[in-house]
Coordinates of C-alpha atoms in Angstrom, one line a residue:
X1 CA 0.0 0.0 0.0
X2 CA 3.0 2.8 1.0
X3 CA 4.7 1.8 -2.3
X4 CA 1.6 2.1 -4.3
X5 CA 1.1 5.7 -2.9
X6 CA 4.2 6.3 -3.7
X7 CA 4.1 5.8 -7.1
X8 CA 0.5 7.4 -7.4
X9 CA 2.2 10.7 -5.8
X10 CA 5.1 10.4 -8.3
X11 CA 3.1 10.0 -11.1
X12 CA 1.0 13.2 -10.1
X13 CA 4.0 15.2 -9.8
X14 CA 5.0 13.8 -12.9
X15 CA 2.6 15.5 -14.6
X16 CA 2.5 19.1 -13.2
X17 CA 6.9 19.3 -13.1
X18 CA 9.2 19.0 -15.3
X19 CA 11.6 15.8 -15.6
X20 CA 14.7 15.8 -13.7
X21 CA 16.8 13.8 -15.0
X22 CA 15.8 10.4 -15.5
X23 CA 12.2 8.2 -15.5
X24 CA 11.5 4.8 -14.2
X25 CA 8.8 2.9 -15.9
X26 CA 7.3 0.1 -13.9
X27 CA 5.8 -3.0 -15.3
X28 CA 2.5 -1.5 -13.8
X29 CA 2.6 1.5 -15.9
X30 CA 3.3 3.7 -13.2
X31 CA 5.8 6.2 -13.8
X32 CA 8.6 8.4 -11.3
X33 CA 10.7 10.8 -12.6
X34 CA 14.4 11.7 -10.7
X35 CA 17.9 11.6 -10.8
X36 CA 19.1 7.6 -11.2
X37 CA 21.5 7.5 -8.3
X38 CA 22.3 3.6 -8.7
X39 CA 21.4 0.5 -9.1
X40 CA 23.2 -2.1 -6.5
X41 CA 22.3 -5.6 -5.7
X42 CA 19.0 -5.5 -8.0
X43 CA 17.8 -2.3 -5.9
X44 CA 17.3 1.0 -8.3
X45 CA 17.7 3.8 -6.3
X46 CA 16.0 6.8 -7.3
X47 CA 16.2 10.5 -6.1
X48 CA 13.3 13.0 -6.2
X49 CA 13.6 16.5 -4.8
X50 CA 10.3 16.4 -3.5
X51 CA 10.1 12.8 -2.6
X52 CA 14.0 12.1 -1.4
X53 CA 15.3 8.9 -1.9
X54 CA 13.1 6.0 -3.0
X55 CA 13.9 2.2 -3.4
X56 CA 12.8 0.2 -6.0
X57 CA 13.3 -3.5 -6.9
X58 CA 14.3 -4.2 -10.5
X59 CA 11.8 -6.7 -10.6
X60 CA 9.2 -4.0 -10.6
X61 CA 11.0 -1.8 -13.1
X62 CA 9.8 -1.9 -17.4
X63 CA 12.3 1.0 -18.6
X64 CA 14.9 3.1 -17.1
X65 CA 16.2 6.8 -18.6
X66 CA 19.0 8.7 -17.8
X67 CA 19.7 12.4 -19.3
X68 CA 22.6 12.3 -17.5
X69 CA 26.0 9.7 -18.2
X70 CA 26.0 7.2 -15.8
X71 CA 28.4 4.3 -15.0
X72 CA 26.7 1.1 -16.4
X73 CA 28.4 -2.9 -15.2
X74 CA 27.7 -5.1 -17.3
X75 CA 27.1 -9.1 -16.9
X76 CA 30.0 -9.6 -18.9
X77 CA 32.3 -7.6 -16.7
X78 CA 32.8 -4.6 -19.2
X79 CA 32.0 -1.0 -17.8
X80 CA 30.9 1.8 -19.9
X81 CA 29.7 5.7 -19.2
X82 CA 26.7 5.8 -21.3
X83 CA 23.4 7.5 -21.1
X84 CA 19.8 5.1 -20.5
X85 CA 17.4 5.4 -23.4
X86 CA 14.3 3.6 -23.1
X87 CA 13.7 0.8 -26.0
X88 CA 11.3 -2.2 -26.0
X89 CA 10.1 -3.9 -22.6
X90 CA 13.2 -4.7 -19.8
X91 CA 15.5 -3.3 -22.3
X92 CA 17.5 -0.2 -22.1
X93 CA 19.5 1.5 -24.9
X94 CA 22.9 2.6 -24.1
X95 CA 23.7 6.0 -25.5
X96 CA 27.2 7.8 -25.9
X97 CA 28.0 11.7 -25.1
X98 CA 27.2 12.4 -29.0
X99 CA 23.9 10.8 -28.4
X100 CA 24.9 7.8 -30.6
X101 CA 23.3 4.6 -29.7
X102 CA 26.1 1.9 -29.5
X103 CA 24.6 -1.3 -27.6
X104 CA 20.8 -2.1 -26.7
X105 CA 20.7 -4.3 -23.3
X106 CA 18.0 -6.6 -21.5
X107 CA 17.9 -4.9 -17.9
X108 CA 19.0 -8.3 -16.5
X109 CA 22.3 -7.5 -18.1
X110 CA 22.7 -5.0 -15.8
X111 CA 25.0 -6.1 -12.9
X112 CA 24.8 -1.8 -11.6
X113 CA 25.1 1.3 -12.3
X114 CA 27.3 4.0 -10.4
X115 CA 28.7 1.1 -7.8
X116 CA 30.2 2.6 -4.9
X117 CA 34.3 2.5 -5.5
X118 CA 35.7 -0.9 -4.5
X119 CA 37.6 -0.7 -1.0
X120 CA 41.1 -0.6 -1.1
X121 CA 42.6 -4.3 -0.7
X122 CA 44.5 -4.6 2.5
X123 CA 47.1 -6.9 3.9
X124 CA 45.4 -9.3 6.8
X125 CA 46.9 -11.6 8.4
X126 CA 48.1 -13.3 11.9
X127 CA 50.0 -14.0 14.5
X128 CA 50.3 -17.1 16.9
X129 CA 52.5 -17.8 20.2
X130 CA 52.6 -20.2 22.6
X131 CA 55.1 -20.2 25.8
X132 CA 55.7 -23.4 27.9
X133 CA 57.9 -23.2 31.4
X134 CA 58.3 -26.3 33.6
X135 CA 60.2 -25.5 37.3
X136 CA 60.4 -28.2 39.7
X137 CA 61.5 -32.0 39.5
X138 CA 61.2 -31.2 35.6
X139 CA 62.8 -28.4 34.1
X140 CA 62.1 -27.3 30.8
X141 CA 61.1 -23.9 28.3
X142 CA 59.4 -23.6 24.7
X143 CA 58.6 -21.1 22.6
X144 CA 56.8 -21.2 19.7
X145 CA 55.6 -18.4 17.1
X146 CA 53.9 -18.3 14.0
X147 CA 53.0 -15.0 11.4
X148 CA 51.7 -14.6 8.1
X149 CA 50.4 -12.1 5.8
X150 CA 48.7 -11.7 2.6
X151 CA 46.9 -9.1 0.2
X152 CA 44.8 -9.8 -2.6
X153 CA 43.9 -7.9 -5.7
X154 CA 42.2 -8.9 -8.6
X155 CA 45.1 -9.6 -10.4
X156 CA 47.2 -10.9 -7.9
X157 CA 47.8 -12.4 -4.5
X158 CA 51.3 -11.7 -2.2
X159 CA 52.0 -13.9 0.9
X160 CA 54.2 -14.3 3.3
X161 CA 55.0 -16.4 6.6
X162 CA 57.7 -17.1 9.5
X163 CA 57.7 -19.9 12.2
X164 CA 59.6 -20.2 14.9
X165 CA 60.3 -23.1 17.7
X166 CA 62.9 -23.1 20.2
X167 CA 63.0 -25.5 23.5
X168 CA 65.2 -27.0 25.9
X169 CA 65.2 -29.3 29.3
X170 CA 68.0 -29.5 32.2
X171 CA 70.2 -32.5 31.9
X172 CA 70.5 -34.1 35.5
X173 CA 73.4 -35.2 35.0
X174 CA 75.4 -32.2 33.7
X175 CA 73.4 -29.7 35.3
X176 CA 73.0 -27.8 31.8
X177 CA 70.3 -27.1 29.2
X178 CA 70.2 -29.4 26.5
X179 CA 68.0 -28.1 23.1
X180 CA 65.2 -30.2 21.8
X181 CA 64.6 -28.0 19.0
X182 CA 65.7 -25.1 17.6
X183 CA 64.2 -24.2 14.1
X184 CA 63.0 -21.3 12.2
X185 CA 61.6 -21.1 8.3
X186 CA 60.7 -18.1 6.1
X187 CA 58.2 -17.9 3.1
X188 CA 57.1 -15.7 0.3
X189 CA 55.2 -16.2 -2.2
X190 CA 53.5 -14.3 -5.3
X191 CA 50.7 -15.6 -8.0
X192 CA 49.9 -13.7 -10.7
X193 CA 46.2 -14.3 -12.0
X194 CA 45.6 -14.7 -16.1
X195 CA 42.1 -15.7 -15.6
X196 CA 39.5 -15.4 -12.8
X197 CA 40.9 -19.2 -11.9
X198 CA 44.7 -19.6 -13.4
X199 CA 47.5 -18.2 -12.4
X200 CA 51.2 -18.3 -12.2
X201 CA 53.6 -18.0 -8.9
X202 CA 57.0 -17.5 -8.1
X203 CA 58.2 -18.4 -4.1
X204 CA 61.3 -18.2 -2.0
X205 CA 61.4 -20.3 1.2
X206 CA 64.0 -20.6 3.8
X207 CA 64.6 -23.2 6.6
X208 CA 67.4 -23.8 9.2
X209 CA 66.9 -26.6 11.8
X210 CA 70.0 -26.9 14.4
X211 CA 68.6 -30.3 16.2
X212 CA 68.8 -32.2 12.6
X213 CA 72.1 -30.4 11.5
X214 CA 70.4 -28.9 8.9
X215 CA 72.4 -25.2 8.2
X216 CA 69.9 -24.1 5.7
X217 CA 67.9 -25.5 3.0
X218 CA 66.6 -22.7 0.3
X219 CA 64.2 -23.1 -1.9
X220 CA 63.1 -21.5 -5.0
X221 CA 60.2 -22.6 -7.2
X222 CA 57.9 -21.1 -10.1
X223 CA 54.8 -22.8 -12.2
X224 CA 51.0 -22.3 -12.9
X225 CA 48.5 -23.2 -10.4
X226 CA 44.1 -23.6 -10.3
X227 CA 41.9 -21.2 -7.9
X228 CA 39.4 -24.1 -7.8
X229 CA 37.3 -22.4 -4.8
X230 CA 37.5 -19.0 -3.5
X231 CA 35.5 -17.3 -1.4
X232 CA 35.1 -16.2 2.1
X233 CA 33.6 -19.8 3.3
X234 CA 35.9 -22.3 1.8
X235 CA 39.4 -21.8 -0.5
X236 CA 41.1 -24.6 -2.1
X237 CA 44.1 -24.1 -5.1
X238 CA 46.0 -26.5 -6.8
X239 CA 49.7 -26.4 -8.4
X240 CA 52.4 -27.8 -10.3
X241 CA 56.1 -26.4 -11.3
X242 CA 59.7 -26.3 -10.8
X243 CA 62.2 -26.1 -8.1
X244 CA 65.7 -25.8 -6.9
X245 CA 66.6 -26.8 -3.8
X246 CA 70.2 -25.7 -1.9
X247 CA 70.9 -27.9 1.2
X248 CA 73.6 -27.8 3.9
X249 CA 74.5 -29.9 6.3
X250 CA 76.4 -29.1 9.6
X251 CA 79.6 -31.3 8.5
X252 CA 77.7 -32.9 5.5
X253 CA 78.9 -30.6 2.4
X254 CA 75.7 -29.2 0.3
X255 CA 73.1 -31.1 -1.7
X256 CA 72.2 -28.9 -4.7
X257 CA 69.2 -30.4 -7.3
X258 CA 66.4 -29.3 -9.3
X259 CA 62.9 -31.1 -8.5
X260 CA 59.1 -30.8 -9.5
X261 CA 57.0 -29.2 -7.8
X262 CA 53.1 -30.2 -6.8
X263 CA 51.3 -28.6 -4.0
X264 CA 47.8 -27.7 -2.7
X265 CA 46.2 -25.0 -0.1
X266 CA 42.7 -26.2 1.6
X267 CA 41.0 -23.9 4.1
X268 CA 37.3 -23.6 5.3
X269 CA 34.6 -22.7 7.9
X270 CA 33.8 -25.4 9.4
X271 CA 30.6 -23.3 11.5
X272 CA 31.0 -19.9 13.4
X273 CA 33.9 -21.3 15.9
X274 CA 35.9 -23.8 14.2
X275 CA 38.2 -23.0 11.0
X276 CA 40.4 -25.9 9.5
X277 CA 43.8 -25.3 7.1
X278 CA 45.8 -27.5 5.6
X279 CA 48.4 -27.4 2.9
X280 CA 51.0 -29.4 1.2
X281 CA 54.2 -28.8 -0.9
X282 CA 56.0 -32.0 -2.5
X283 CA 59.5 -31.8 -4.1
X284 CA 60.7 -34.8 -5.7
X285 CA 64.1 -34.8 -7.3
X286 CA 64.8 -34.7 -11.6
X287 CA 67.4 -37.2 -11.3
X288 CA 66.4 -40.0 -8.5
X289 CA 62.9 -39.9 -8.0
X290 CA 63.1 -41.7 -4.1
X291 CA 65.2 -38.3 -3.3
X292 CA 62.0 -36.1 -1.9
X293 CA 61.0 -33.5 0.4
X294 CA 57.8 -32.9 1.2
X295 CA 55.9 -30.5 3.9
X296 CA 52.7 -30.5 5.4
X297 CA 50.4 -28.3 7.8
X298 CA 47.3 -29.2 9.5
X299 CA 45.9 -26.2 11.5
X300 CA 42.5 -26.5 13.7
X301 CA 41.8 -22.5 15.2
X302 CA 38.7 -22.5 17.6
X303 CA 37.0 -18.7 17.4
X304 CA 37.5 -17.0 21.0
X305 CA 36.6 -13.4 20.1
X306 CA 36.3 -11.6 16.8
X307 CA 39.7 -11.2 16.8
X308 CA 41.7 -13.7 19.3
X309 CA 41.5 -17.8 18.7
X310 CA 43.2 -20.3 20.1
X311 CA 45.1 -22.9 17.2
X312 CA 46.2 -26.4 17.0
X313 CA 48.8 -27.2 14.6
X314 CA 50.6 -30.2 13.2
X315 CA 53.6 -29.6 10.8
X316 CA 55.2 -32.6 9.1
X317 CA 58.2 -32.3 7.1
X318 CA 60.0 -35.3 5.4
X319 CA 63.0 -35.1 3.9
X320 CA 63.9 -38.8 2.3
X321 CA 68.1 -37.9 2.6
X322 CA 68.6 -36.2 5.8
X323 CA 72.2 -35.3 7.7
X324 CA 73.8 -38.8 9.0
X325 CA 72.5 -40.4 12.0
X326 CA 69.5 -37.8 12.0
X327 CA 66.1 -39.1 10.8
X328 CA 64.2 -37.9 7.9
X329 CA 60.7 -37.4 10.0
X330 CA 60.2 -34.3 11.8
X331 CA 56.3 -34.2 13.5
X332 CA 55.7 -31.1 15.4
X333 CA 52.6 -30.3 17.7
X334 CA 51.7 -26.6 18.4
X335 CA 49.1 -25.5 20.7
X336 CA 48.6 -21.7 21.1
X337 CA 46.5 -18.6 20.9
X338 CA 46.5 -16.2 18.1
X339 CA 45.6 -12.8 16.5
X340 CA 43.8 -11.7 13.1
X341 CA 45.0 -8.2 12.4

């Protein structure tokens, strides 16, 4: 009933002023005349200066016209500045500044018109920590921290991470600390999309782990990869490429080769709380195909507040030719509490 008296008091005034601007036809036959200030989300918003700002679902609407240019998105992606002409039924005409008509449109075509400017992208991330201290017939200290960061575009996507893990535990008999683990890695990466799904990457990554005598292994890779999912529920990618790997051992000389490169990132919602993420990077050697590394994360984060959760993480690397008399299986557990900035 209030919209109908709207349009019976914006047809009346339609009649006795002049047009200002712009005319919406509705499939009823009613008729408003205004300024077309947008259309967003299938919601034409029209403004009258005796009226103010009325609402109107595009379901309801038969023509739109606009004397002045407007910003039209299209279905197909393309954006033109074009003036609204009224043509048969749910179709507008698209005229240019010269009053040329260059493209006639069904009004379902019509993704908007003068959309508010896209926000800025901004990097987001997070950080995690946990702190363990043990004084009494057991004495012993951890310290475990995690970052990352990433920004994306609609072209492209930049990441980046650090972990870190230190702990020790008092040796009775000597008295002193011994370490149980002392490790560190860096990442980077950057993908570069061609297509709303393919893209190409280039990474660096950077590892030192002193309890497996491993100086520093460096990584570089590059290759394509698949945005099969993305959105703000669930995310899941896959890749393939090339790599070169530099390793050093503490007394073991360097291992220097060039592997493939297959990975995949999974990450979803699980409900309001709970929010799983899991990713995998294998690396197995050009020349001996047994020679492999490969590194996997399992993260579990429960929700606390909007910002704070607490995380459970499993990192698994394997590394098929590790430093003598050191194992090739490294399985770490991380429980701590984190930060989205």
């Amino acid at each position: 009933m209030k919209f109908t008296s709207v349009c019976i008091i914006g047809l009346l005034l339609s009649c006795v002023l002049p047009a200002v601007g712009g005319q919406v036809v509705l499939v009823n036959g009613d008729t408003l005349t205004g300024t077309i200030d947008s259309i967003v989300g299938g919601k034409l918003q029209l403004r009258s200066p005796l009226l103010g700002t009325v609402e109107i679902d595009m379901i309801h609407v038969d023509s739109v016209t606009s004397d002045e240019l407007v910003t039209v998105v299209l279905s197909d992606g393309r954006s033109v500045v074009r003036r609204l002409r009224a043509a048969a039924p749910r179709t507008a005409q698209l005229q240019d500044d010269a009053g040329h008509v260059d493209l006639d449109v069904a009004l379902d075509e019509i993704d908007a018109i003068n959309p508010p400017p896209k926000p800025e992208p901004q990097w987001t991330g997070s950080i995690t920590g946990s702190v363990t201290s043990i004084h009494g017939n057991t004495r012993s200290q951890s310290i475990q921290a995690s970052v990352s960061v990433s920004k994306r575009t609609e072209t492209d996507r930049t990441s980046a991470g650090a972990d870190y893990g230190r702990a020790t535990r008092r040796n009775d008999s000597t008295g002193k600390d011994d370490t149980t683990e002392d490790w560190w890695r860096l990442r980077a990466k950057y993908d570069r999309f061609f297509s709303e799904k393919f893209y190409g990457y280039i990474e660096g990554r950077y590892a030192v782990d002193k309890v497996a005598d491993l100086d520093r292994r460096i990584i570089g890779g590059a290759g394509v990869g698949y945005q099969w999912i993305e959105s703000e529920r669930m995310n899941f990618s896959t890749e393939a490429g090339a790599a070169y790997i530099s390793e050093k051992y503490k007394n073991d000389g360097t291992d220097d080769r060039i592997t493939a490169q297959l990975g995949y990132h999974f990450d979803t919602q699980l409900n309001s709380i709970l929010t799983f993420n899991h990713d995998l990077s294998y690396f197995p050697s050009t020349e001996t195909f047994s020679d492999y590394y490969l590194t996997t994360t399992f993260e579990l984060r429960a929700r606390l507040t909007e910002k704070m959760y607490t995380s459970f993480r499993t990192i698994f690397d394997y590394d098929a030719t590790p430093a003598p008399d050191k194992t090739s299986t490294d399985i770490r557990h991380i429980l701590g509490v984190g930060w989205d900035f």
